CSV table of C-alpha atoms in Angstrom, one decimal:
chain,number,residue,atom,x,y,z
A,1,UNK,CA,-22.8,-66.4,-29.6
A,2,UNK,CA,-20.5,-68.5,-27.3
A,3,UNK,CA,-18.1,-70.6,-29.3
A,4,UNK,CA,-16.1,-73.8,-28.4
A,5,UNK,CA,-12.7,-73.7,-29.9
A,6,UNK,CA,-10.8,-77.0,-30.6
A,7,UNK,CA,-7.3,-76.9,-31.4
A,8,UNK,CA,-4.7,-79.7,-32.2
A,9,UNK,CA,-2.1,-79.9,-29.5
A,10,UNK,CA,1.2,-81.3,-31.0
A,11,UNK,CA,2.2,-82.5,-27.5
A,12,UNK,CA,-0.7,-84.6,-26.6
A,13,UNK,CA,-1.1,-85.4,-30.4
A,14,UNK,CA,-4.9,-84.7,-30.3
A,15,UNK,CA,-7.4,-82.2,-30.5
A,16,UNK,CA,-8.5,-80.6,-27.3
A,17,UNK,CA,-11.0,-77.9,-26.2
A,18,UNK,CA,-9.1,-74.7,-25.7
A,19,UNK,CA,-9.2,-73.7,-22.1
A,20,UNK,CA,-7.0,-70.6,-21.4
A,21,UNK,CA,-5.0,-70.8,-18.0
A,22,UNK,CA,-6.0,-67.1,-17.0
A,23,UNK,CA,-9.0,-66.3,-19.1
A,24,UNK,CA,-9.8,-63.8,-20.4
A,25,UNK,CA,-5.9,-63.3,-20.9
A,26,UNK,CA,-4.5,-65.6,-23.6
A,27,UNK,CA,-0.6,-65.9,-23.7
A,28,UNK,CA,0.8,-66.9,-27.0
A,29,UNK,CA,4.3,-67.1,-28.1
A,30,UNK,CA,5.4,-67.9,-31.8
A,31,UNK,CA,9.0,-68.3,-33.1
A,32,UNK,CA,9.7,-65.4,-35.3
A,33,UNK,CA,12.3,-64.9,-38.1
A,34,UNK,CA,16.0,-65.2,-38.0
A,35,UNK,CA,16.8,-61.7,-39.7
A,36,UNK,CA,19.9,-62.4,-42.0
A,37,UNK,CA,18.2,-62.3,-45.4
A,38,UNK,CA,15.1,-61.4,-47.2
A,39,UNK,CA,11.8,-62.7,-45.9
A,40,UNK,CA,10.6,-65.8,-48.3
A,41,UNK,CA,7.8,-68.0,-48.9
A,42,UNK,CA,8.7,-70.1,-45.8
A,43,UNK,CA,8.1,-67.2,-43.4
A,44,UNK,CA,4.7,-66.7,-44.7
A,45,UNK,CA,3.1,-69.8,-43.3
A,46,UNK,CA,3.6,-69.5,-39.5
A,47,UNK,CA,3.1,-65.7,-39.9
A,48,UNK,CA,-0.3,-66.1,-41.4
A,49,UNK,CA,-1.2,-69.2,-39.4
A,50,UNK,CA,-0.8,-67.4,-36.2
A,51,UNK,CA,-2.1,-64.4,-37.4
A,52,UNK,CA,-5.4,-66.3,-38.0
A,53,UNK,CA,-5.2,-67.6,-34.5
A,54,UNK,CA,-4.5,-64.2,-33.0
A,55,UNK,CA,-7.4,-62.5,-34.9
A,56,UNK,CA,-10.0,-65.3,-34.1
A,57,UNK,CA,-9.1,-65.5,-30.3
A,58,UNK,CA,-9.6,-61.6,-30.2
A,59,UNK,CA,-12.8,-62.0,-31.8
A,60,UNK,CA,-14.0,-64.7,-29.4
A,61,UNK,CA,-13.4,-61.9,-26.7
A,62,UNK,CA,-10.2,-63.0,-25.4
A,63,UNK,CA,-7.3,-60.5,-24.6
A,64,UNK,CA,-4.4,-61.8,-26.3
A,65,UNK,CA,-0.7,-61.1,-25.5
A,66,UNK,CA,0.9,-62.3,-28.5
A,67,UNK,CA,4.7,-62.4,-28.4
A,68,UNK,CA,6.8,-63.0,-31.7
A,69,UNK,CA,10.5,-62.9,-31.2
A,70,UNK,CA,13.3,-61.7,-33.5
A,71,UNK,CA,16.3,-63.8,-33.7
A,72,UNK,CA,19.2,-61.6,-34.1
A,73,UNK,CA,22.0,-63.8,-32.5
A,74,UNK,CA,23.0,-67.3,-31.7
A,75,UNK,CA,21.3,-68.9,-34.8
A,76,UNK,CA,23.9,-71.3,-36.2
A,77,UNK,CA,23.7,-73.5,-39.2
A,78,UNK,CA,22.5,-76.6,-37.3
A,79,UNK,CA,22.0,-76.6,-33.5
A,80,UNK,CA,23.9,-73.9,-32.1
A,81,UNK,CA,26.9,-75.8,-31.2
A,82,UNK,CA,29.3,-75.2,-34.1
A,83,UNK,CA,29.7,-72.8,-36.8
A,84,UNK,CA,29.4,-69.0,-37.6
A,85,UNK,CA,26.5,-67.2,-36.4
A,86,UNK,CA,24.7,-66.3,-39.7
A,87,UNK,CA,24.3,-62.6,-38.9
A,88,UNK,CA,27.8,-62.1,-38.0
A,89,UNK,CA,29.0,-64.0,-41.1
A,90,UNK,CA,27.0,-61.6,-43.3
A,91,UNK,CA,28.1,-58.5,-41.3
A,92,UNK,CA,31.7,-59.5,-42.1
A,93,UNK,CA,31.1,-60.3,-45.7
A,94,UNK,CA,29.4,-56.9,-46.2
A,95,UNK,CA,31.7,-54.9,-43.6
A,96,UNK,CA,28.7,-53.8,-41.6
A,97,UNK,CA,27.7,-53.9,-37.9
A,98,UNK,CA,25.8,-57.0,-37.2
A,99,UNK,CA,23.0,-54.9,-35.7
A,100,UNK,CA,22.9,-53.0,-39.2
A,101,UNK,CA,22.3,-56.5,-40.8
A,102,UNK,CA,19.7,-57.3,-38.3
A,103,UNK,CA,17.9,-54.2,-38.4
A,104,UNK,CA,17.8,-54.0,-42.2
A,105,UNK,CA,16.2,-57.6,-42.7
A,106,UNK,CA,13.9,-56.9,-39.6
A,107,UNK,CA,12.5,-53.7,-41.6
A,108,UNK,CA,12.1,-55.8,-44.7
A,109,UNK,CA,10.4,-58.5,-42.7
A,110,UNK,CA,7.9,-55.8,-41.2
A,111,UNK,CA,7.2,-54.5,-44.7
A,112,UNK,CA,6.3,-58.0,-46.1
A,113,UNK,CA,4.2,-58.7,-43.2
A,114,UNK,CA,2.3,-55.5,-43.7
A,115,UNK,CA,1.9,-56.3,-47.4
A,116,UNK,CA,0.4,-59.6,-46.4
A,117,UNK,CA,-1.9,-58.0,-43.8
A,118,UNK,CA,-0.4,-59.7,-40.9
A,119,UNK,CA,-1.1,-57.8,-37.7
A,120,UNK,CA,1.9,-56.9,-35.6
A,121,UNK,CA,2.3,-59.0,-32.3
A,122,UNK,CA,1.7,-57.4,-28.9
A,123,UNK,CA,5.4,-57.7,-28.0
A,124,UNK,CA,8.4,-58.3,-30.5
A,125,UNK,CA,11.4,-59.0,-28.2
A,126,UNK,CA,15.0,-59.4,-29.8
A,127,UNK,CA,17.2,-62.2,-28.7
A,128,UNK,CA,20.1,-59.6,-28.4
A,129,UNK,CA,17.9,-57.6,-26.0
A,130,UNK,CA,17.5,-60.5,-23.6
A,131,UNK,CA,21.1,-61.8,-22.9
A,132,UNK,CA,20.7,-61.3,-19.3
A,133,UNK,CA,17.5,-63.3,-19.0
A,134,UNK,CA,19.2,-66.2,-21.1
A,135,UNK,CA,22.0,-66.1,-18.7
A,136,UNK,CA,19.7,-66.4,-15.9
A,137,UNK,CA,18.0,-69.5,-17.5
A,138,UNK,CA,21.4,-71.0,-18.1
A,139,UNK,CA,22.3,-70.5,-14.4
A,140,UNK,CA,19.1,-71.9,-13.1
A,141,UNK,CA,19.6,-75.1,-15.2
A,142,UNK,CA,23.1,-75.5,-14.0
A,143,UNK,CA,22.0,-75.0,-10.2
A,144,UNK,CA,19.3,-77.8,-10.6
A,145,UNK,CA,22.0,-80.1,-12.0
A,146,UNK,CA,21.0,-80.5,-15.5
A,147,UNK,CA,23.9,-78.4,-17.2
A,148,UNK,CA,27.7,-78.4,-17.0
A,149,UNK,CA,30.5,-76.1,-18.0
A,150,UNK,CA,33.1,-77.3,-20.4
A,151,UNK,CA,36.2,-75.0,-21.7
A,152,UNK,CA,34.0,-71.7,-21.2
A,153,UNK,CA,30.9,-73.2,-22.9
A,154,UNK,CA,27.8,-74.6,-21.1
A,155,UNK,CA,25.9,-77.5,-22.4
A,156,UNK,CA,22.6,-79.2,-21.5
A,157,UNK,CA,23.1,-82.8,-20.0
A,158,UNK,CA,20.5,-84.7,-22.1
A,159,UNK,CA,21.3,-88.1,-20.6
A,160,UNK,CA,20.8,-86.7,-16.9
A,161,UNK,CA,17.7,-84.9,-17.9
A,162,UNK,CA,16.4,-88.2,-19.5
A,163,UNK,CA,16.9,-90.1,-16.3
A,164,UNK,CA,14.3,-88.0,-14.5
A,165,UNK,CA,12.1,-86.7,-17.3
A,166,UNK,CA,11.3,-87.8,-20.9
A,167,UNK,CA,13.6,-85.9,-23.5
A,168,UNK,CA,11.5,-86.6,-26.8
A,169,UNK,CA,8.1,-86.0,-25.5
A,170,UNK,CA,7.2,-83.4,-28.2
A,171,UNK,CA,8.7,-85.1,-31.2
A,172,UNK,CA,8.1,-88.8,-30.0
A,173,UNK,CA,11.7,-89.7,-30.2
A,174,UNK,CA,13.6,-91.5,-27.6
A,175,UNK,CA,17.2,-90.8,-26.5
A,176,UNK,CA,18.8,-93.5,-28.8
A,177,UNK,CA,17.0,-91.8,-31.8
A,178,UNK,CA,18.5,-88.4,-30.8
A,179,UNK,CA,22.1,-89.9,-30.2
A,180,UNK,CA,21.7,-91.6,-33.8
A,181,UNK,CA,20.6,-88.0,-35.2
A,182,UNK,CA,23.5,-86.0,-33.5
A,183,UNK,CA,26.5,-85.2,-35.3
A,184,UNK,CA,29.7,-86.7,-33.7
A,185,UNK,CA,31.7,-83.4,-34.3
A,186,UNK,CA,29.4,-81.1,-32.5
A,187,UNK,CA,31.4,-79.8,-29.4
A,188,UNK,CA,34.1,-82.5,-29.8
A,189,UNK,CA,36.1,-82.7,-26.7
A,190,UNK,CA,33.7,-80.6,-24.8
A,191,UNK,CA,30.4,-82.6,-24.5
A,192,UNK,CA,29.9,-85.3,-22.1
A,193,UNK,CA,27.3,-87.0,-24.4
A,194,UNK,CA,26.9,-86.7,-28.2
A,195,UNK,CA,23.2,-85.5,-27.8
A,196,UNK,CA,24.0,-82.7,-25.5
A,197,UNK,CA,23.1,-79.2,-26.8
A,198,UNK,CA,24.7,-75.7,-26.1
A,199,UNK,CA,23.1,-73.2,-23.8
A,200,UNK,CA,26.2,-71.0,-23.8
A,201,UNK,CA,29.1,-70.8,-26.4
A,202,UNK,CA,32.5,-69.4,-25.6
A,203,UNK,CA,33.2,-67.1,-28.6
A,204,UNK,CA,36.2,-67.5,-30.8
A,205,UNK,CA,38.5,-64.5,-31.3
A,206,UNK,CA,37.0,-63.9,-34.7
A,207,UNK,CA,33.4,-64.1,-33.3
A,208,UNK,CA,32.0,-60.4,-33.6
A,209,UNK,CA,28.7,-60.8,-31.4
A,210,UNK,CA,29.8,-61.6,-27.8
A,211,UNK,CA,28.7,-60.7,-24.3
A,212,UNK,CA,30.7,-61.2,-20.8
A,213,UNK,CA,29.2,-63.9,-18.6
A,214,UNK,CA,30.5,-66.0,-15.6
A,215,UNK,CA,31.6,-68.6,-18.0
A,216,UNK,CA,33.2,-66.8,-20.7
A,217,UNK,CA,32.7,-64.1,-23.4
A,218,UNK,CA,30.4,-65.6,-25.5
A,219,UNK,CA,26.7,-65.9,-26.7
A,220,UNK,CA,23.6,-67.9,-26.0
A,221,UNK,CA,22.6,-71.1,-27.7
A,222,UNK,CA,19.6,-70.6,-30.0
A,223,UNK,CA,17.3,-72.7,-28.0
A,224,UNK,CA,17.6,-70.4,-24.9
A,225,UNK,CA,16.0,-67.2,-26.4
A,226,UNK,CA,12.3,-68.4,-26.9
A,227,UNK,CA,12.2,-70.1,-23.3
A,228,UNK,CA,13.8,-66.9,-21.7
A,229,UNK,CA,11.7,-64.5,-23.5
A,230,UNK,CA,8.4,-66.5,-23.2
A,231,UNK,CA,8.8,-66.8,-19.5
A,232,UNK,CA,9.7,-62.9,-19.2
A,233,UNK,CA,6.5,-61.8,-21.1
A,234,UNK,CA,4.1,-64.5,-20.5
A,235,UNK,CA,5.1,-66.2,-17.2
A,236,UNK,CA,6.1,-69.6,-16.2
A,237,UNK,CA,3.0,-71.0,-17.6
A,238,UNK,CA,1.2,-69.8,-20.8
A,239,UNK,CA,-1.3,-71.1,-23.3
A,240,UNK,CA,0.2,-71.4,-26.8
A,241,UNK,CA,3.5,-71.7,-28.3
A,242,UNK,CA,3.6,-72.2,-32.0
A,243,UNK,CA,5.9,-72.4,-35.0
A,244,UNK,CA,6.7,-74.5,-38.1
A,245,UNK,CA,6.8,-78.2,-37.7
A,246,UNK,CA,10.5,-78.1,-38.7
A,247,UNK,CA,11.0,-76.6,-35.2
A,248,UNK,CA,9.6,-79.4,-33.4
A,249,UNK,CA,13.0,-80.9,-33.1
A,250,UNK,CA,15.4,-79.9,-31.8
A,251,UNK,CA,14.3,-76.3,-31.1
A,252,UNK,CA,11.0,-76.9,-29.2
A,253,UNK,CA,12.2,-80.2,-27.9
A,254,UNK,CA,15.0,-78.3,-26.2
A,255,UNK,CA,12.8,-75.6,-25.1
A,256,UNK,CA,10.6,-78.1,-23.0
A,257,UNK,CA,13.9,-79.5,-21.6
A,258,UNK,CA,15.0,-76.2,-20.6
A,259,UNK,CA,11.7,-75.2,-19.0
A,260,UNK,CA,11.3,-78.3,-16.9
A,261,UNK,CA,15.1,-78.3,-15.9
A,262,UNK,CA,14.8,-74.8,-14.7
A,263,UNK,CA,11.4,-74.5,-13.1
A,264,UNK,CA,10.4,-78.1,-12.5
A,265,UNK,CA,7.5,-78.2,-14.8
A,266,UNK,CA,6.2,-77.6,-18.3
A,267,UNK,CA,5.7,-73.9,-19.4
A,268,UNK,CA,3.4,-74.5,-22.4
A,269,UNK,CA,-0.1,-75.8,-22.3
A,270,UNK,CA,-1.0,-76.1,-26.3
A,271,UNK,CA,1.9,-76.7,-28.8
A,272,UNK,CA,0.7,-75.7,-32.4
A,273,UNK,CA,2.7,-76.3,-35.6
A,274,UNK,CA,2.2,-75.5,-39.0
A,275,UNK,CA,3.4,-77.7,-41.8
A,276,UNK,CA,5.8,-76.7,-44.6
A,277,UNK,CA,5.6,-75.3,-48.0
A,278,UNK,CA,7.2,-77.4,-50.7
A,279,UNK,CA,7.9,-76.2,-54.4
A,280,UNK,CA,7.0,-78.6,-56.9
A,281,UNK,CA,7.1,-81.4,-54.3
A,282,UNK,CA,10.5,-80.5,-52.8
A,283,UNK,CA,11.5,-78.7,-49.7
A,284,UNK,CA,12.3,-75.0,-50.4
A,285,UNK,CA,16.1,-74.4,-50.1
A,286,UNK,CA,18.7,-72.2,-51.5
A,287,UNK,CA,20.9,-75.4,-52.3
A,288,UNK,CA,18.2,-76.7,-54.4
A,289,UNK,CA,17.8,-73.5,-56.5
A,290,UNK,CA,14.1,-73.2,-55.8
A,291,UNK,CA,14.3,-70.6,-52.9
A,292,UNK,CA,12.0,-67.6,-53.7
A,293,UNK,CA,11.8,-64.4,-51.7
A,294,UNK,CA,8.5,-62.5,-51.1
A,295,UNK,CA,9.7,-59.7,-53.1
A,296,UNK,CA,10.4,-62.0,-56.1
A,297,UNK,CA,6.8,-63.3,-55.8
A,298,UNK,CA,5.5,-59.6,-55.6
A,299,UNK,CA,7.6,-58.4,-58.8
A,300,UNK,CA,7.7,-62.0,-60.7
A,301,UNK,CA,11.4,-61.7,-60.8
A,302,UNK,CA,12.5,-65.2,-60.4
A,303,UNK,CA,13.0,-67.9,-63.2
A,304,UNK,CA,10.3,-70.3,-61.7
A,305,UNK,CA,7.5,-67.5,-61.6
A,306,UNK,CA,5.4,-67.0,-64.8
A,307,UNK,CA,4.1,-63.8,-63.4
A,308,UNK,CA,4.0,-61.7,-60.4
A,309,UNK,CA,1.5,-62.5,-57.4
A,310,UNK,CA,0.1,-60.2,-55.2
A,311,UNK,CA,0.4,-60.3,-51.3
A,312,UNK,CA,-3.3,-61.2,-51.0
A,313,UNK,CA,-3.0,-63.9,-53.7
A,314,UNK,CA,-0.1,-65.4,-51.5
A,315,UNK,CA,-2.3,-65.0,-48.2
A,316,UNK,CA,-5.4,-66.7,-50.1
A,317,UNK,CA,-3.0,-69.5,-51.3
A,318,UNK,CA,-1.9,-70.1,-47.8
A,319,UNK,CA,-5.4,-70.2,-46.4
A,320,UNK,CA,-6.7,-72.4,-48.9
A,321,UNK,CA,-5.0,-75.4,-47.2
A,322,UNK,CA,-5.5,-76.4,-43.6
A,323,UNK,CA,-2.3,-75.1,-41.6
A,324,UNK,CA,-1.4,-78.7,-40.5
A,325,UNK,CA,-1.6,-80.0,-44.2
A,326,UNK,CA,1.3,-79.6,-46.8
A,327,UNK,CA,1.1,-76.7,-49.3
A,328,UNK,CA,2.9,-77.2,-52.5
A,329,UNK,CA,3.8,-74.1,-54.6
A,330,UNK,CA,3.2,-74.1,-58.3
A,331,UNK,CA,2.3,-71.3,-60.7
A,332,UNK,CA,-1.0,-73.2,-61.4
A,333,UNK,CA,-1.8,-73.2,-57.8
A,334,UNK,CA,-1.1,-69.5,-57.4
A,335,UNK,CA,-3.2,-68.7,-60.6
A,336,UNK,CA,-6.1,-70.6,-59.3
A,337,UNK,CA,-5.7,-68.6,-55.9
A,338,UNK,CA,-5.6,-65.5,-57.7
A,339,UNK,CA,-8.9,-66.3,-59.5
A,340,UNK,CA,-10.6,-67.4,-56.1
A,341,UNK,CA,-9.5,-64.4,-54.4
A,342,UNK,CA,-11.1,-62.3,-57.1
A,343,UNK,CA,-14.1,-64.3,-57.1
A,344,UNK,CA,-14.7,-63.7,-53.4
A,345,UNK,CA,-14.0,-60.0,-53.5
A,346,UNK,CA,-16.2,-59.6,-56.5
A,347,UNK,CA,-19.0,-61.5,-54.7
A,348,UNK,CA,-18.6,-59.3,-51.6
A,349,UNK,CA,-18.6,-56.1,-53.8
A,350,UNK,CA,-21.7,-57.3,-55.6
A,351,UNK,CA,-23.7,-57.4,-52.5
A,352,UNK,CA,-24.3,-53.6,-52.8
A,353,UNK,CA,-26.2,-54.4,-56.1
A,354,UNK,CA,-28.4,-57.1,-55.1
A,355,UNK,CA,-32.0,-56.1,-55.4
A,356,UNK,CA,-34.1,-56.3,-52.2
A,357,UNK,CA,-37.5,-58.1,-52.0
A,358,UNK,CA,-40.1,-58.2,-49.2
A,359,UNK,CA,-39.2,-61.7,-48.6
A,360,UNK,CA,-36.6,-64.2,-49.3
A,361,UNK,CA,-37.0,-67.4,-51.3
A,362,UNK,CA,-36.2,-70.6,-49.2
A,363,UNK,CA,-32.8,-71.3,-50.7
A,364,UNK,CA,-31.6,-67.9,-50.3
A,365,UNK,CA,-33.0,-67.6,-46.6
A,366,UNK,CA,-31.1,-70.9,-45.8
A,367,UNK,CA,-27.9,-69.7,-47.2
A,368,UNK,CA,-28.1,-66.3,-45.4
A,369,UNK,CA,-29.0,-67.5,-42.0
A,370,UNK,CA,-26.9,-70.6,-41.9
A,371,UNK,CA,-23.6,-69.0,-43.0
A,372,UNK,CA,-22.5,-67.5,-39.9
A,373,UNK,CA,-22.5,-70.9,-37.8
A,374,UNK,CA,-21.2,-72.8,-40.7
A,375,UNK,CA,-18.1,-70.5,-40.6
A,376,UNK,CA,-17.8,-70.6,-36.9
A,377,UNK,CA,-18.1,-74.4,-36.9
A,378,UNK,CA,-15.2,-74.5,-39.5
A,379,UNK,CA,-13.0,-72.0,-37.4
A,380,UNK,CA,-13.9,-73.9,-34.1
A,381,UNK,CA,-12.5,-77.1,-35.7
A,382,UNK,CA,-8.8,-76.4,-35.3
A,383,UNK,CA,-9.0,-73.3,-37.7
A,384,UNK,CA,-10.4,-74.9,-40.8
A,385,UNK,CA,-9.7,-72.0,-43.1
A,386,UNK,CA,-10.3,-73.8,-46.3
A,387,UNK,CA,-13.8,-74.8,-45.2
A,388,UNK,CA,-14.6,-71.2,-44.3
A,389,UNK,CA,-13.6,-70.1,-47.9
A,390,UNK,CA,-15.8,-72.8,-49.3
A,391,UNK,CA,-18.6,-71.6,-47.3
A,392,UNK,CA,-18.0,-68.0,-48.5
A,393,UNK,CA,-17.8,-69.2,-52.2
A,394,UNK,CA,-21.2,-70.8,-51.6
A,395,UNK,CA,-22.5,-67.4,-50.6
A,396,UNK,CA,-20.9,-65.8,-53.6
A,397,UNK,CA,-23.0,-68.3,-55.9
A,398,UNK,CA,-26.2,-67.3,-54.1
A,399,UNK,CA,-25.3,-63.6,-54.8
A,400,UNK,CA,-24.9,-64.4,-58.4
A,401,UNK,CA,-28.3,-66.0,-58.4
A,402,UNK,CA,-29.9,-63.2,-56.9
A,403,UNK,CA,-28.3,-60.7,-59.6
A,404,UNK,CA,-29.6,-63.1,-62.3
A,405,UNK,CA,-33.1,-62.5,-60.7
A,406,UNK,CA,-33.5,-66.2,-60.1
A,407,UNK,CA,-34.2,-65.8,-56.4
A,408,UNK,CA,-35.2,-63.2,-53.9
A,409,UNK,CA,-33.8,-61.9,-50.6
A,410,UNK,CA,-35.2,-59.6,-47.8
A,411,UNK,CA,-33.3,-56.6,-46.4
A,412,UNK,CA,-32.7,-58.5,-43.1
A,413,UNK,CA,-31.2,-61.6,-44.9
A,414,UNK,CA,-29.1,-59.3,-47.1
A,415,UNK,CA,-27.7,-57.5,-44.0
A,416,UNK,CA,-26.8,-60.8,-42.5
A,417,UNK,CA,-25.2,-62.2,-45.4
A,418,UNK,CA,-23.4,-59.1,-46.1
A,419,UNK,CA,-22.2,-59.0,-42.4
A,420,UNK,CA,-20.9,-62.5,-42.2
A,421,UNK,CA,-19.0,-62.4,-45.5
A,422,UNK,CA,-17.2,-59.2,-44.6
A,423,UNK,CA,-16.6,-60.4,-41.1
A,424,UNK,CA,-14.8,-63.7,-42.0
A,425,UNK,CA,-13.3,-62.6,-45.2
A,426,UNK,CA,-11.7,-59.4,-44.0
A,427,UNK,CA,-11.7,-59.4,-40.0
A,428,UNK,CA,-10.9,-63.0,-39.5
A,429,UNK,CA,-9.1,-64.4,-42.6
A,430,UNK,CA,-7.5,-61.0,-43.1
A,431,UNK,CA,-8.1,-60.6,-46.9
A,432,UNK,CA,-8.5,-57.3,-48.2
A,433,UNK,CA,-8.7,-55.6,-51.7
A,434,UNK,CA,-5.6,-54.5,-53.6
A,435,UNK,CA,-4.6,-51.8,-55.9
A,436,UNK,CA,-5.0,-53.0,-59.5
A,437,UNK,CA,-7.4,-55.8,-58.6
A,438,UNK,CA,-11.2,-55.9,-58.5
A,439,UNK,CA,-12.1,-54.3,-55.4
A,440,UNK,CA,-14.7,-52.1,-54.0
A,441,UNK,CA,-13.1,-49.0,-55.2
A,442,UNK,CA,-13.2,-50.2,-58.7
A,443,UNK,CA,-16.9,-51.3,-58.3
A,444,UNK,CA,-17.8,-48.0,-57.0
A,445,UNK,CA,-16.2,-46.3,-59.7
A,446,UNK,CA,-18.1,-48.7,-62.2
A,447,UNK,CA,-21.4,-48.0,-60.3
A,448,UNK,CA,-21.1,-44.3,-60.7
A,449,UNK,CA,-20.3,-44.5,-64.4
A,450,UNK,CA,-22.8,-47.2,-65.3
A,451,UNK,CA,-25.6,-45.3,-63.3
A,452,UNK,CA,-24.8,-42.1,-65.1
A,453,UNK,CA,-25.1,-44.1,-68.4
A,454,UNK,CA,-28.2,-45.7,-67.3
A,455,UNK,CA,-29.7,-42.2,-66.3
A,456,UNK,CA,-29.1,-41.1,-69.9
A,457,UNK,CA,-30.8,-44.2,-71.0
A,458,UNK,CA,-33.9,-43.6,-68.7
A,459,UNK,CA,-34.1,-39.9,-70.1
A,460,UNK,CA,-33.9,-41.4,-73.6
A,461,UNK,CA,-36.7,-43.9,-72.8
A,462,UNK,CA,-38.9,-41.2,-71.3
A,463,UNK,CA,-38.5,-39.2,-74.5
A,464,UNK,CA,-39.6,-42.4,-76.3
A,465,UNK,CA,-36.1,-42.4,-78.1
A,466,UNK,CA,-36.0,-46.1,-78.2
A,467,UNK,CA,-33.0,-46.2,-80.7
A,468,UNK,CA,-30.8,-44.3,-78.3
A,469,UNK,CA,-32.0,-46.5,-75.4
A,470,UNK,CA,-31.3,-49.7,-77.3
A,471,UNK,CA,-27.8,-48.1,-78.4
A,472,UNK,CA,-26.7,-47.5,-74.8
A,473,UNK,CA,-27.9,-51.0,-73.7
A,474,UNK,CA,-26.0,-52.7,-76.3
A,475,UNK,CA,-22.9,-50.6,-75.8
A,476,UNK,CA,-22.8,-51.6,-72.2
A,477,UNK,CA,-23.4,-55.3,-73.1
A,478,UNK,CA,-20.4,-55.1,-75.5
A,479,UNK,CA,-18.3,-53.6,-72.5
A,480,UNK,CA,-19.2,-56.7,-70.4
A,481,UNK,CA,-22.1,-55.2,-68.6
A,482,UNK,CA,-25.5,-56.9,-68.4
A,483,UNK,CA,-28.3,-54.6,-68.2
A,484,UNK,CA,-32.1,-55.8,-67.4
A,485,UNK,CA,-35.2,-54.0,-67.0
A,486,UNK,CA,-37.5,-55.4,-64.2
A,487,UNK,CA,-40.7,-54.4,-62.6
A,488,UNK,CA,-38.5,-53.1,-59.9
A,489,UNK,CA,-36.4,-51.0,-62.0
A,490,UNK,CA,-33.0,-51.3,-63.8
A,491,UNK,CA,-30.5,-53.8,-62.6
A,492,UNK,CA,-26.9,-54.3,-64.0
A,493,UNK,CA,-23.9,-56.6,-63.3
A,494,UNK,CA,-20.5,-56.9,-64.7
A,495,UNK,CA,-20.1,-60.3,-66.4
A,496,UNK,CA,-16.7,-62.0,-65.0
């Protein structure tokens, strides 16, 4: 079944049909974490958003080369012009090698992604492993006249670039806006213009992480790494570059300028950005006291959390909103996600207990045969995961109707319904059952026990021991199981 995928391109500010540059190969680059602290809620949204993109593109038959970087150097407090490298600062405080800090938090990030069922990327390059490529990028920009050296550092000449190109094409800003937003003290005495940004910084004597270059012993500016590594692994032109909307300016704006200044044209065809996660209406941040790590979510060990929340609850919570919409954390929202996830997993598990008839009633047949295209239509409309979930809930309602013997379904329709629900819930949305939650393993255990008890009841009925038969039925009912005797045999379900 051929599908036409429509995605919103941040660069053009409109939805566009997705047409890969070199089909069936799709090149996708996503800005990964800066590994100087534990993974937090803010890390989940881009990771899950582009995991969905990765899964769906592969499902459509594309070969996807998904590159997600690890930033382990050069990420400074603001725009890589001044201040301490965060990883080096933490290394000094803890008396560790910087790479010990980076490796520790990289491992923590990987574990969190595994818990969230985020697939690993095709390639995961580290900024520290690509210093030569970043130096080469800086040299190309200088050779083309869009950068200059000053006291051992190299800066991008935004004013000169803007004379020939548009600096601000992604964010919609003009150069005066950029000037007004730039800090006056950045690179004071070194920059030609206030809006210029660092491509290479000369390291101060106390700076731990440094590399030799033709300009100085120093380190690359933050913006260089993604441009250099994207080009190395995906070529001068590739399909998708993604990340959080907080990266649109300055990071991705600078990436566009670097690409154009070095190679003469834009590198990326489609820019995709997920929106932010807020907490009770405020942006998440350590300074506001509302910063919650994923481990704290999983354990419930934070003053703002009323209980622990499982990784799949977090994933369901993220997917319940469109990736370009805001998501506001609250305990109420997460509890609702917990119940919604359980409802969906229960509905899928209950498929194995649906009684089969020779034919389907009209309403059931319509749900079973229309579900697949409805879900595809939602995914093809810029990855509308909440709409997919709503369609899966509609299918769950139909499953409950069938268990209540208020409808009939044929084997063909049941097979289609089960295949579609599992495809979209598990393979494409990446949800899965969790230990301690309602899941297939638990349902199977219930099934074996209940079937054994019902077998005893059947033997009691065969022996005309009606008292024992009724006693077993009543005991199951008291335990939350509904047993019905029908012309096709005995059915049961667990009341939620």
